[in-house]
């Protein structure tokens, strides 16, 4: 197995070239590309530090955009936080870096723009420009943007964009200018693709079946538009992992502080690619088919291009509601419902107390099981003593019962328990995903590697909101960047099974969570939560696309690691 590069390495490892487009995100969550000239300058500055992207150092460089375009003099890009900062107002915007094939629309300097209400022309995000260009090249005069998550059509013949619900039209145009910069895609030794640094890869290895940053199947960026070769190269690096219910202060005397290593060896590596899809392929002859609508109690603000009056799509796809936290015990009592079990009762439900502790350490507090729990001075319980030891009934791993109690009380307290050693789940695990919508559609075009069937399109949409008691900072606002997010599955037996399990995971609030983005460094924002999704249809630039013969097997294992298995479907 190839070893992950250490911090002492100074060599830069290169792989194929691509076209780089830098974009910034406005307050509505819409991405806007910088001009080709500005992107060339940003990329030049960025590449100067490319070796540091593998953990060789920190990106401490700020890029003053005024040196590329005097009109942008107030703006700088802060690479460590992946933000654009306006110095005179203090406004901060997320930035991202997209990679495209050399002969894509950005590589040829082709930009599509729409006419805003104030009479100025605004460029579409680079992915949409490339999508429009591909569709027009195929002879499609009317292009539906639904596969990219937008409720609009673009008519090439009339040069207009139309809101499919309100029929509001505005002018669009196709411009040709300088090409966007060609850059080198780099990867660490032993890896033949792009070093993926999205939140799915950097922080999604805690409980999944494949740990480490390079858990995807990857391949070299193909020459456009030659189809990608079918072979894959999978490289997996190990990741250190452990569990600590909360930060425990040092204890005096013979009792030591926890000796837990919770550091991912890649955790400090700054991102090189945003969590958004690096490349969305063209979808010709879509024939989108919405699944039959289901009951929904969720709501979400729909992100769209600024294109006149906003409204919901005309046809209603299947929507899966988020299962929100259960009411408090007082509310349940008033409603006649049964309250949640007490934490001590949950521990007793899934453990058997041992009269003689085994001669081993408790991996939660790292104290001997024969001595007092390391959390005895921080966890009060009348039912569980400080020296009580028990093992979990399924996996038989032993812990201080007070340590298990501390771990449980630091989570959702939903009546479930997960073994910190082997990740076996007891009860029904739920997460902290905010309220939103999951919509499902089908269309006829096939995914690479699944040419015998159509495609399932999943669209997740979560709006900004306020954190609840289960989130890191209750009462504080959280952001939801990059929504709606589009994901793809083959419309075959295995793909449909994965879809049904993803619906279960969505209802249990397991697909997203609120935390810190590994791609931008932003805190209190919605991030992926250890269940990988394919956000590209093809070209598999970062392992988030197709073909990938191992994906369905891997995601089933990841779902099972969250307690979502076929047994859940039988219980519905």
Coordinates of C-alpha atoms in Angstrom, one line a residue:
X1 CA 0.0 0.0 0.0
X2 CA 1.3 3.4 -0.8
X3 CA 2.1 5.6 2.1
X4 CA 0.7 9.1 2.7
X5 CA 3.4 11.8 2.2
X6 CA 4.9 13.2 5.3
X7 CA 5.4 16.9 6.1
X8 CA 9.1 16.7 5.4
X9 CA 8.6 16.0 1.7
X10 CA 9.3 18.9 -0.6
X11 CA 8.7 17.4 -4.0
X12 CA 5.6 18.3 -6.0
X13 CA 3.9 15.5 -7.9
X14 CA 2.1 16.4 -11.1
X15 CA -0.7 14.8 -13.2
X16 CA -2.6 16.0 -16.2
X17 CA -3.4 19.6 -17.1
X18 CA -6.8 21.2 -16.8
X19 CA -8.4 24.6 -17.1
X20 CA -8.9 26.5 -13.8
X21 CA -11.8 28.8 -13.1
X22 CA -12.1 30.7 -9.9
X23 CA -15.5 31.8 -8.7
X24 CA -17.0 33.7 -5.8
X25 CA -20.4 33.1 -4.1
X26 CA -22.9 35.9 -3.5
X27 CA -25.4 36.2 -0.6
X28 CA -27.9 34.2 -2.5
X29 CA -25.5 31.2 -2.9
X30 CA -24.9 31.8 -6.6
X31 CA -21.4 31.4 -8.0
X32 CA -19.9 34.1 -10.3
X33 CA -16.7 33.5 -12.2
X34 CA -13.9 36.0 -12.2
X35 CA -12.7 37.1 -15.6
X36 CA -10.1 35.0 -17.4
X37 CA -7.5 37.7 -16.8
X38 CA -8.2 37.7 -13.0
X39 CA -8.3 33.9 -12.9
X40 CA -4.9 33.7 -14.6
X41 CA -3.4 35.9 -11.9
X42 CA -5.1 34.0 -9.1
X43 CA -4.0 30.7 -10.5
X44 CA -0.5 31.9 -10.9
X45 CA -0.3 33.0 -7.3
X46 CA -2.0 29.8 -6.2
X47 CA 0.3 27.5 -8.1
X48 CA 3.3 29.1 -6.5
X49 CA 2.3 27.4 -3.3
X50 CA 0.9 24.2 -4.7
X51 CA 3.3 22.0 -2.9
X52 CA 1.9 23.2 0.4
X53 CA -1.5 21.8 -0.5
X54 CA -0.3 18.3 0.6
X55 CA 0.5 19.3 4.2
X56 CA 4.0 20.6 3.5
X57 CA 3.1 24.0 5.0
X58 CA 0.2 26.3 5.5
X59 CA -1.3 28.6 2.8
X60 CA -0.5 31.9 4.5
X61 CA -0.8 33.9 1.2
X62 CA -3.4 36.5 0.4
X63 CA -3.9 37.5 -3.2
X64 CA -4.7 41.2 -3.9
X65 CA -7.0 41.2 -6.8
X66 CA -6.3 44.8 -7.6
X67 CA -3.0 43.8 -9.2
X68 CA -4.9 41.9 -11.9
X69 CA -7.9 44.4 -12.3
X70 CA -7.7 47.9 -10.7
X71 CA -11.5 47.9 -10.3
X72 CA -11.1 45.0 -7.8
X73 CA -8.6 46.9 -5.7
X74 CA -10.6 46.6 -2.4
X75 CA -10.7 42.8 -2.7
X76 CA -8.2 40.2 -1.6
X77 CA -8.5 36.4 -1.6
X78 CA -7.4 34.7 1.7
X79 CA -6.3 31.2 0.7
X80 CA -6.2 29.6 4.1
X81 CA -9.9 30.3 4.6
X82 CA -11.0 30.2 0.9
X83 CA -12.7 33.6 1.2
X84 CA -12.8 36.9 -0.7
X85 CA -12.4 39.8 1.7
X86 CA -13.4 43.4 0.9
X87 CA -11.1 45.6 2.9
X88 CA -13.2 48.7 3.0
X89 CA -16.5 47.0 4.2
X90 CA -15.3 43.8 5.8
X91 CA -17.6 41.7 3.6
X92 CA -16.5 38.1 3.1
X93 CA -17.5 35.8 0.3
X94 CA -16.6 32.1 -0.2
X95 CA -14.4 31.3 -3.2
X96 CA -13.8 28.1 -5.1
X97 CA -11.6 26.7 -7.8
X98 CA -13.2 24.6 -10.6
X99 CA -11.2 22.4 -13.0
X100 CA -12.4 21.7 -16.6
X101 CA -11.1 19.8 -19.6
X102 CA -8.9 21.9 -21.9
X103 CA -11.4 22.0 -24.7
X104 CA -14.4 23.0 -22.5
X105 CA -16.1 26.3 -22.8
X106 CA -13.8 28.0 -20.2
X107 CA -10.8 26.6 -22.0
X108 CA -11.9 28.3 -25.2
X109 CA -12.8 31.5 -23.6
X110 CA -16.6 31.1 -24.1
X111 CA -18.8 32.8 -21.5
X112 CA -22.6 32.9 -21.4
X113 CA -24.3 35.9 -19.7
X114 CA -27.8 37.1 -18.7
X115 CA -29.1 40.6 -18.6
X116 CA -29.9 41.8 -15.1
X117 CA -32.6 44.3 -14.1
X118 CA -30.2 47.2 -14.0
X119 CA -29.1 46.6 -17.6
X120 CA -25.7 45.0 -16.9
X121 CA -24.6 41.6 -18.1
X122 CA -23.8 38.9 -15.5
X123 CA -21.9 35.7 -16.3
X124 CA -23.4 32.3 -15.6
X125 CA -21.3 30.1 -13.4
X126 CA -18.6 28.2 -15.4
X127 CA -20.4 24.8 -15.1
X128 CA -23.6 26.3 -16.7
X129 CA -21.5 27.9 -19.5
X130 CA -19.9 24.7 -20.4
X131 CA -23.2 22.8 -20.2
X132 CA -24.9 25.3 -22.5
X133 CA -22.0 25.1 -24.9
X134 CA -22.2 21.4 -25.1
X135 CA -25.9 21.3 -25.7
X136 CA -25.7 23.9 -28.5
X137 CA -22.9 21.9 -30.1
X138 CA -25.3 18.9 -30.1
X139 CA -27.8 21.0 -32.0
X140 CA -30.2 21.6 -29.1
X141 CA -31.6 25.0 -29.5
X142 CA -33.7 24.8 -26.3
X143 CA -31.7 23.9 -23.2
X144 CA -33.3 22.9 -19.9
X145 CA -31.2 23.8 -16.8
X146 CA -33.1 21.4 -14.6
X147 CA -30.3 18.8 -14.4
X148 CA -28.1 21.6 -12.8
X149 CA -30.8 22.4 -10.3
X150 CA -32.3 25.5 -12.0
X151 CA -35.9 26.1 -13.0
X152 CA -35.0 27.7 -16.3
X153 CA -34.7 27.1 -20.0
X154 CA -32.3 28.9 -22.4
X155 CA -33.3 29.3 -26.0
X156 CA -30.3 29.7 -28.2
X157 CA -32.3 30.8 -31.3
X158 CA -34.1 33.7 -29.4
X159 CA -31.2 34.4 -27.0
X160 CA -33.5 34.3 -24.0
X161 CA -33.8 32.6 -20.6
X162 CA -37.3 31.7 -19.4
X163 CA -38.5 30.8 -15.9
X164 CA -40.5 27.6 -16.5
X165 CA -43.0 28.5 -13.8
X166 CA -43.6 32.2 -14.2
X167 CA -42.6 32.4 -17.9
X168 CA -40.5 35.5 -17.1
X169 CA -37.9 36.0 -19.8
X170 CA -34.7 37.9 -20.0
X171 CA -32.0 38.2 -22.6
X172 CA -28.9 36.1 -22.7
X173 CA -25.8 36.3 -24.9
X174 CA -22.7 34.2 -25.8
X175 CA -19.4 36.0 -25.6
X176 CA -15.9 34.9 -26.6
X177 CA -12.9 36.3 -24.9
X178 CA -9.5 35.2 -23.6
X179 CA -9.3 31.5 -22.5
X180 CA -9.2 30.7 -18.8
X181 CA -5.7 29.6 -17.6
X182 CA -4.4 26.1 -18.1
X183 CA -2.9 24.6 -15.0
X184 CA -1.4 21.4 -13.7
X185 CA -3.5 19.0 -11.6
X186 CA -1.3 17.6 -8.9
X187 CA -1.6 14.6 -6.6
X188 CA 0.6 12.9 -4.0
X189 CA 2.8 10.0 -4.8
X190 CA 1.1 6.7 -5.7
X191 CA -2.1 8.5 -6.7
X192 CA -3.1 8.9 -10.3
X193 CA -5.9 11.4 -9.9
X194 CA -6.8 14.7 -8.2
X195 CA -6.1 15.1 -4.5
X196 CA -9.7 15.5 -3.3
X197 CA -10.2 17.8 -0.4
X198 CA -13.9 18.1 -0.2
X199 CA -15.7 17.7 3.1
X200 CA -16.9 14.2 2.0
X201 CA -13.3 13.0 1.8
X202 CA -11.5 15.0 4.5
X203 CA -13.9 14.4 7.3
X204 CA -16.0 11.5 6.0
X205 CA -13.8 8.7 7.0
X206 CA -14.7 8.4 10.7
X207 CA -17.1 5.5 10.6
X208 CA -17.2 4.6 6.9
X209 CA -15.9 1.3 5.6
X210 CA -13.0 3.0 3.7
X211 CA -11.0 5.5 5.7
X212 CA -8.6 8.2 4.6
X213 CA -8.6 11.0 2.2
X214 CA -8.3 9.1 -1.0
X215 CA -11.3 6.7 -0.5
X216 CA -12.6 7.4 -4.0
X217 CA -11.9 5.5 -7.1
X218 CA -10.0 8.0 -9.3
X219 CA -8.4 8.4 -12.7
X220 CA -6.6 10.9 -14.8
X221 CA -8.4 13.8 -16.3
X222 CA -9.3 12.7 -19.8
X223 CA -8.8 14.7 -22.9
X224 CA -12.1 16.3 -23.8
X225 CA -14.4 14.9 -25.2
X226 CA -12.8 11.5 -25.4
X227 CA -14.7 9.1 -23.1
X228 CA -12.9 8.1 -19.9
X229 CA -11.2 4.7 -19.9
X230 CA -12.9 2.1 -17.8
X231 CA -10.1 1.2 -15.6
X232 CA -9.9 2.7 -12.1
X233 CA -7.1 3.2 -9.6
X234 CA -8.1 3.0 -6.0
X235 CA -5.7 4.3 -3.4
X236 CA -6.6 4.2 0.3
X237 CA -4.6 5.8 3.1
X238 CA -5.2 4.9 6.8
X239 CA -6.6 7.5 9.2
X240 CA -6.1 7.7 12.9
X241 CA -9.4 7.8 14.7
X242 CA -10.7 7.6 18.2
X243 CA -13.6 9.0 20.3
X244 CA -13.7 11.6 23.1
X245 CA -17.1 12.7 24.3
X246 CA -15.8 16.2 25.0
X247 CA -12.6 17.9 25.8
X248 CA -11.6 16.6 29.2
X249 CA -9.1 18.6 31.3
X250 CA -6.0 17.1 32.8
X251 CA -6.6 15.2 36.0
X252 CA -4.3 15.4 39.0
X253 CA -2.5 12.5 40.7
X254 CA -2.0 9.1 39.0
X255 CA -5.0 9.7 36.7
X256 CA -4.0 11.1 33.3
X257 CA -5.8 13.1 30.7
X258 CA -7.2 11.1 27.7
X259 CA -4.4 9.9 25.4
X260 CA -6.6 9.9 22.4
X261 CA -5.3 10.7 18.9
X262 CA -8.2 12.2 17.0
X263 CA -6.1 13.8 14.3
X264 CA -6.6 12.9 10.7
X265 CA -3.1 13.1 9.0
X266 CA -4.7 15.1 6.2
X267 CA -6.8 17.3 8.4
X268 CA -4.4 20.2 8.1
X269 CA -4.1 20.1 4.4
X270 CA -5.7 23.2 2.9
X271 CA -8.3 22.5 0.2
X272 CA -7.5 22.6 -3.5
X273 CA -11.0 22.0 -4.8
X274 CA -14.4 23.2 -3.7
X275 CA -17.0 20.8 -2.5
X276 CA -19.2 21.6 -5.5
X277 CA -19.0 19.4 -8.5
X278 CA -15.8 20.2 -10.5
X279 CA -17.5 19.3 -13.8
X280 CA -21.1 18.6 -14.7
X281 CA -21.5 16.8 -17.9
X282 CA -24.0 17.5 -20.6
X283 CA -27.4 15.7 -20.5
X284 CA -28.9 15.4 -23.9
X285 CA -32.4 14.1 -24.5
X286 CA -33.2 14.1 -20.8
X287 CA -36.9 13.4 -20.7
X288 CA -37.0 14.2 -17.0
X289 CA -39.6 12.2 -15.1
X290 CA -40.6 13.3 -11.7
X291 CA -41.3 10.4 -9.3
X292 CA -44.8 10.3 -7.8
X293 CA -45.0 13.0 -5.1
X294 CA -45.1 11.9 -1.5
X295 CA -46.2 13.6 1.7
X296 CA -43.9 16.3 2.9
X297 CA -43.8 18.5 6.0
X298 CA -40.5 20.2 5.0
X299 CA -39.9 23.5 3.4
X300 CA -36.9 25.1 1.9
X301 CA -35.9 28.2 0.0
X302 CA -35.1 27.3 -3.6
X303 CA -31.8 28.7 -4.9
X304 CA -32.1 29.9 -8.5
X305 CA -30.5 32.2 -11.0
X306 CA -31.7 35.8 -10.5
X307 CA -34.2 35.7 -13.3
X308 CA -37.3 37.6 -12.4
X309 CA -40.1 36.6 -9.9
X310 CA -39.2 33.5 -8.0
X311 CA -41.6 30.6 -7.6
X312 CA -41.6 26.9 -7.2
X313 CA -41.2 24.5 -10.1
X314 CA -44.3 23.7 -12.1
X315 CA -44.1 19.9 -11.6
X316 CA -43.7 18.4 -8.1
X317 CA -41.0 15.8 -7.7
X318 CA -40.9 13.3 -4.9
X319 CA -40.0 15.0 -1.7
X320 CA -38.8 13.3 1.5
X321 CA -39.3 15.3 4.7
X322 CA -36.6 15.7 7.3
X323 CA -37.4 14.0 10.6
X324 CA -37.0 16.8 13.1
X325 CA -36.0 16.3 16.7
X326 CA -38.8 14.8 18.8
X327 CA -40.6 17.1 21.2
X328 CA -39.4 17.5 24.8
X329 CA -40.7 15.2 27.5
X330 CA -43.1 17.9 28.7
X331 CA -44.5 18.4 25.2
X332 CA -44.8 14.7 24.8
X333 CA -46.6 14.3 28.1
X334 CA -49.0 17.1 27.2
X335 CA -49.7 15.4 23.9
X336 CA -50.1 12.0 25.5
X337 CA -46.9 10.6 24.0
X338 CA -44.2 8.6 25.7
X339 CA -41.0 10.4 26.7
X340 CA -37.5 9.5 25.7
X341 CA -35.7 7.0 27.9
X342 CA -33.4 8.4 30.6
X343 CA -29.7 8.3 29.6
X344 CA -28.9 5.7 32.3
X345 CA -31.7 3.5 31.1
X346 CA -30.3 3.6 27.5
X347 CA -26.9 2.4 28.8
X348 CA -28.5 -0.4 30.8
X349 CA -30.6 -1.4 27.7
X350 CA -27.5 -2.2 25.7
X351 CA -24.9 -3.3 28.2
X352 CA -24.4 -6.1 30.8
X353 CA -22.4 -5.1 33.9
X354 CA -19.3 -7.1 34.6
X355 CA -18.5 -8.2 38.1
X356 CA -14.8 -8.6 37.3
X357 CA -13.4 -5.9 35.0
X358 CA -11.0 -7.2 32.3
X359 CA -7.4 -6.2 32.4
X360 CA -7.5 -3.6 29.7
X361 CA -8.0 0.1 29.1
X362 CA -11.3 1.9 28.6
X363 CA -10.8 3.4 25.1
X364 CA -13.0 6.4 26.0
X365 CA -11.1 7.7 29.0
X366 CA -7.9 5.6 28.5
X367 CA -7.9 4.6 32.1
X368 CA -7.7 1.0 33.3
X369 CA -11.1 -0.6 33.6
X370 CA -10.1 -1.7 37.1
X371 CA -9.9 1.9 38.3
X372 CA -12.4 4.7 38.5
X373 CA -13.8 6.2 35.3
X374 CA -11.9 9.2 34.0
X375 CA -15.2 11.0 33.7
X376 CA -16.4 10.3 37.3
X377 CA -15.6 13.9 38.3
X378 CA -17.6 15.3 35.4
X379 CA -20.6 13.1 35.0
X380 CA -23.2 12.7 37.8
X381 CA -25.3 9.6 37.9
X382 CA -27.3 8.1 40.8
X383 CA -27.8 4.8 38.9
X384 CA -24.2 4.2 37.7
X385 CA -21.3 4.1 40.0
X386 CA -17.8 5.5 39.1
X387 CA -16.2 2.0 39.0
X388 CA -19.0 0.2 37.2
X389 CA -17.8 -1.7 34.1
X390 CA -19.9 -3.4 31.4
X391 CA -19.8 -4.7 27.9
X392 CA -22.1 -4.0 25.0
X393 CA -24.4 -6.9 24.3
X394 CA -23.7 -7.4 20.6
X395 CA -20.0 -6.7 20.2
X396 CA -18.9 -7.4 23.8
X397 CA -16.5 -4.4 23.9
X398 CA -16.1 -3.3 27.5
X399 CA -16.1 0.2 28.9
X400 CA -16.7 2.2 32.1
X401 CA -20.4 2.5 32.1
X402 CA -20.0 6.1 33.2
X403 CA -17.8 6.8 30.2
X404 CA -20.6 5.4 27.9
X405 CA -23.0 7.7 29.7
X406 CA -20.8 10.7 29.1
X407 CA -20.5 9.7 25.4
X408 CA -24.3 9.3 25.1
X409 CA -25.1 12.6 26.8
X410 CA -22.7 14.4 24.5
X411 CA -24.7 13.2 21.4
X412 CA -28.3 13.4 20.2
X413 CA -29.6 11.5 23.2
X414 CA -32.0 9.8 20.8
X415 CA -32.1 6.4 22.5
X416 CA -29.4 4.9 20.3
X417 CA -25.8 4.1 21.2
X418 CA -22.8 3.4 18.9
X419 CA -19.8 1.4 20.1
X420 CA -16.7 3.7 20.0
X421 CA -14.5 0.7 19.2
X422 CA -16.2 -1.2 16.3
X423 CA -19.0 1.3 15.5
X424 CA -21.8 -1.3 16.1
X425 CA -25.1 0.6 16.4
X426 CA -27.6 -0.1 19.1
X427 CA -31.1 1.2 18.5
X428 CA -31.9 3.7 15.7
X429 CA -29.2 6.2 15.1
X430 CA -30.3 9.7 14.1
X431 CA -28.2 12.8 13.1
X432 CA -28.4 16.6 13.3
X433 CA -29.3 17.4 9.7
X434 CA -31.2 20.7 9.4
X435 CA -34.6 20.9 7.9
X436 CA -34.7 20.8 4.1
X437 CA -36.0 18.9 1.0
X438 CA -34.9 15.9 -0.8
X439 CA -36.3 15.6 -4.4
X440 CA -36.0 12.7 -6.8
X441 CA -36.3 12.7 -10.6
X442 CA -35.4 10.3 -13.4
X443 CA -34.2 10.8 -16.9
X444 CA -33.3 8.5 -19.8
X445 CA -29.6 9.3 -20.3
X446 CA -27.2 6.7 -18.9
X447 CA -24.3 7.2 -16.6
X448 CA -20.8 6.0 -17.8
X449 CA -20.4 2.4 -16.6
X450 CA -24.2 1.9 -16.4
X451 CA -25.2 2.2 -20.1
X452 CA -28.0 -0.3 -19.7
X453 CA -30.3 2.0 -17.7
X454 CA -31.3 5.6 -17.1
X455 CA -30.3 7.9 -14.3
X456 CA -31.8 8.9 -11.0
X457 CA -31.2 12.6 -10.0
X458 CA -31.4 13.5 -6.4
X459 CA -31.6 17.2 -5.5
X460 CA -31.0 18.2 -1.9
X461 CA -32.0 21.7 -0.7
X462 CA -31.4 23.1 2.7
X463 CA -31.8 26.8 3.5
X464 CA -29.9 28.9 6.0
X465 CA -31.3 28.7 9.5
X466 CA -30.7 28.8 13.3
X467 CA -28.9 26.0 15.1
X468 CA -30.9 23.8 17.4
X469 CA -29.9 22.3 20.7
X470 CA -28.3 19.4 18.9
X471 CA -25.9 21.6 16.9
X472 CA -22.5 23.0 17.9
X473 CA -23.7 26.5 18.7
X474 CA -27.4 26.5 19.6
X475 CA -29.2 29.7 18.8
X476 CA -26.5 30.9 16.4
X477 CA -27.2 31.1 12.6
X478 CA -25.8 28.5 10.3
X479 CA -25.2 28.9 6.6
X480 CA -26.1 26.4 3.8
X481 CA -23.7 27.0 0.9
X482 CA -23.9 25.4 -2.5
X483 CA -27.5 24.3 -2.4
X484 CA -29.4 22.9 -4.2
X485 CA -26.9 20.0 -4.6
X486 CA -27.4 17.5 -7.3
X487 CA -26.4 13.8 -7.0
X488 CA -26.6 10.9 -9.4
X489 CA -27.4 7.2 -9.2
X490 CA -27.9 4.6 -12.0
X491 CA -31.6 3.7 -12.4
X492 CA -31.1 -0.1 -11.9
X493 CA -31.9 -2.5 -9.1
X494 CA -28.8 -1.6 -7.0
X495 CA -29.2 2.1 -7.6
X496 CA -32.8 2.1 -6.6
X497 CA -31.9 0.2 -3.4
X498 CA -29.3 2.9 -2.6
X499 CA -32.0 5.5 -3.3
X500 CA -34.4 4.0 -0.8
X501 CA -31.7 3.7 1.8
X502 CA -30.7 7.3 1.2
X503 CA -34.4 8.3 1.8
X504 CA -34.2 6.5 5.2
X505 CA -30.9 8.3 6.0
X506 CA -32.4 11.6 5.0
X507 CA -35.4 11.0 7.3
X508 CA -33.0 10.1 10.1
X509 CA -31.1 13.3 9.5
X510 CA -27.8 11.5 8.6
X511 CA -26.8 12.9 5.2
X512 CA -25.8 16.4 6.3
X513 CA -24.8 18.0 9.6
X514 CA -23.7 21.5 10.8
X515 CA -20.0 21.9 11.4
X516 CA -16.8 23.3 9.8
X517 CA -16.3 23.1 6.1
X518 CA -13.1 21.3 5.1
X519 CA -13.0 23.1 1.8
X520 CA -13.5 26.7 2.9
X521 CA -12.8 26.6 6.7
X522 CA -16.2 28.2 7.3
X523 CA -17.7 27.3 10.7
X524 CA -21.4 26.8 11.5
X525 CA -22.3 25.7 8.0
X526 CA -24.0 22.6 6.5
X527 CA -21.5 19.9 5.5
X528 CA -21.7 16.3 4.2
X529 CA -21.9 13.7 6.9
X530 CA -19.9 10.5 6.0
X531 CA -22.2 9.2 3.3
X532 CA -20.5 9.8 0.0
X533 CA -22.5 11.0 -3.0
X534 CA -21.7 11.3 -6.7
X535 CA -22.1 14.9 -7.7
X536 CA -20.7 14.5 -11.2
X537 CA -22.3 12.5 -13.9
X538 CA -19.0 11.6 -15.7
X539 CA -15.4 12.5 -16.2
X540 CA -14.8 11.5 -12.5
X541 CA -12.3 14.3 -12.1
X542 CA -12.1 14.0 -8.3
X543 CA -13.8 10.7 -7.7
X544 CA -17.2 12.3 -7.4
X545 CA -18.4 11.1 -10.8
X546 CA -18.8 8.0 -13.0
X547 CA -17.7 5.5 -14.0
X548 CA -16.8 4.0 -10.7
X549 CA -17.6 0.3 -10.4
X550 CA -17.1 0.3 -6.6
X551 CA -19.3 3.2 -5.7
X552 CA -22.6 1.4 -5.1
X553 CA -20.9 -1.2 -3.0
X554 CA -19.0 1.4 -1.0
X555 CA -22.1 3.6 -0.3
X556 CA -24.1 0.6 0.9
X557 CA -21.3 -0.1 3.4
X558 CA -21.3 3.6 4.5
X559 CA -25.0 3.5 5.0
X560 CA -24.7 0.3 7.0
X561 CA -22.1 2.0 9.1
X562 CA -24.8 4.5 10.0
X563 CA -27.3 1.8 10.8
X564 CA -29.2 2.1 7.5
X565 CA -29.6 -1.4 6.0
X566 CA -32.1 -3.4 4.0
X567 CA -33.7 -4.3 7.3
X568 CA -34.8 -0.7 7.5
X569 CA -36.8 -1.0 4.3
X570 CA -38.6 -4.1 5.5
X571 CA -39.7 -2.2 8.6
X572 CA -41.3 0.6 6.6

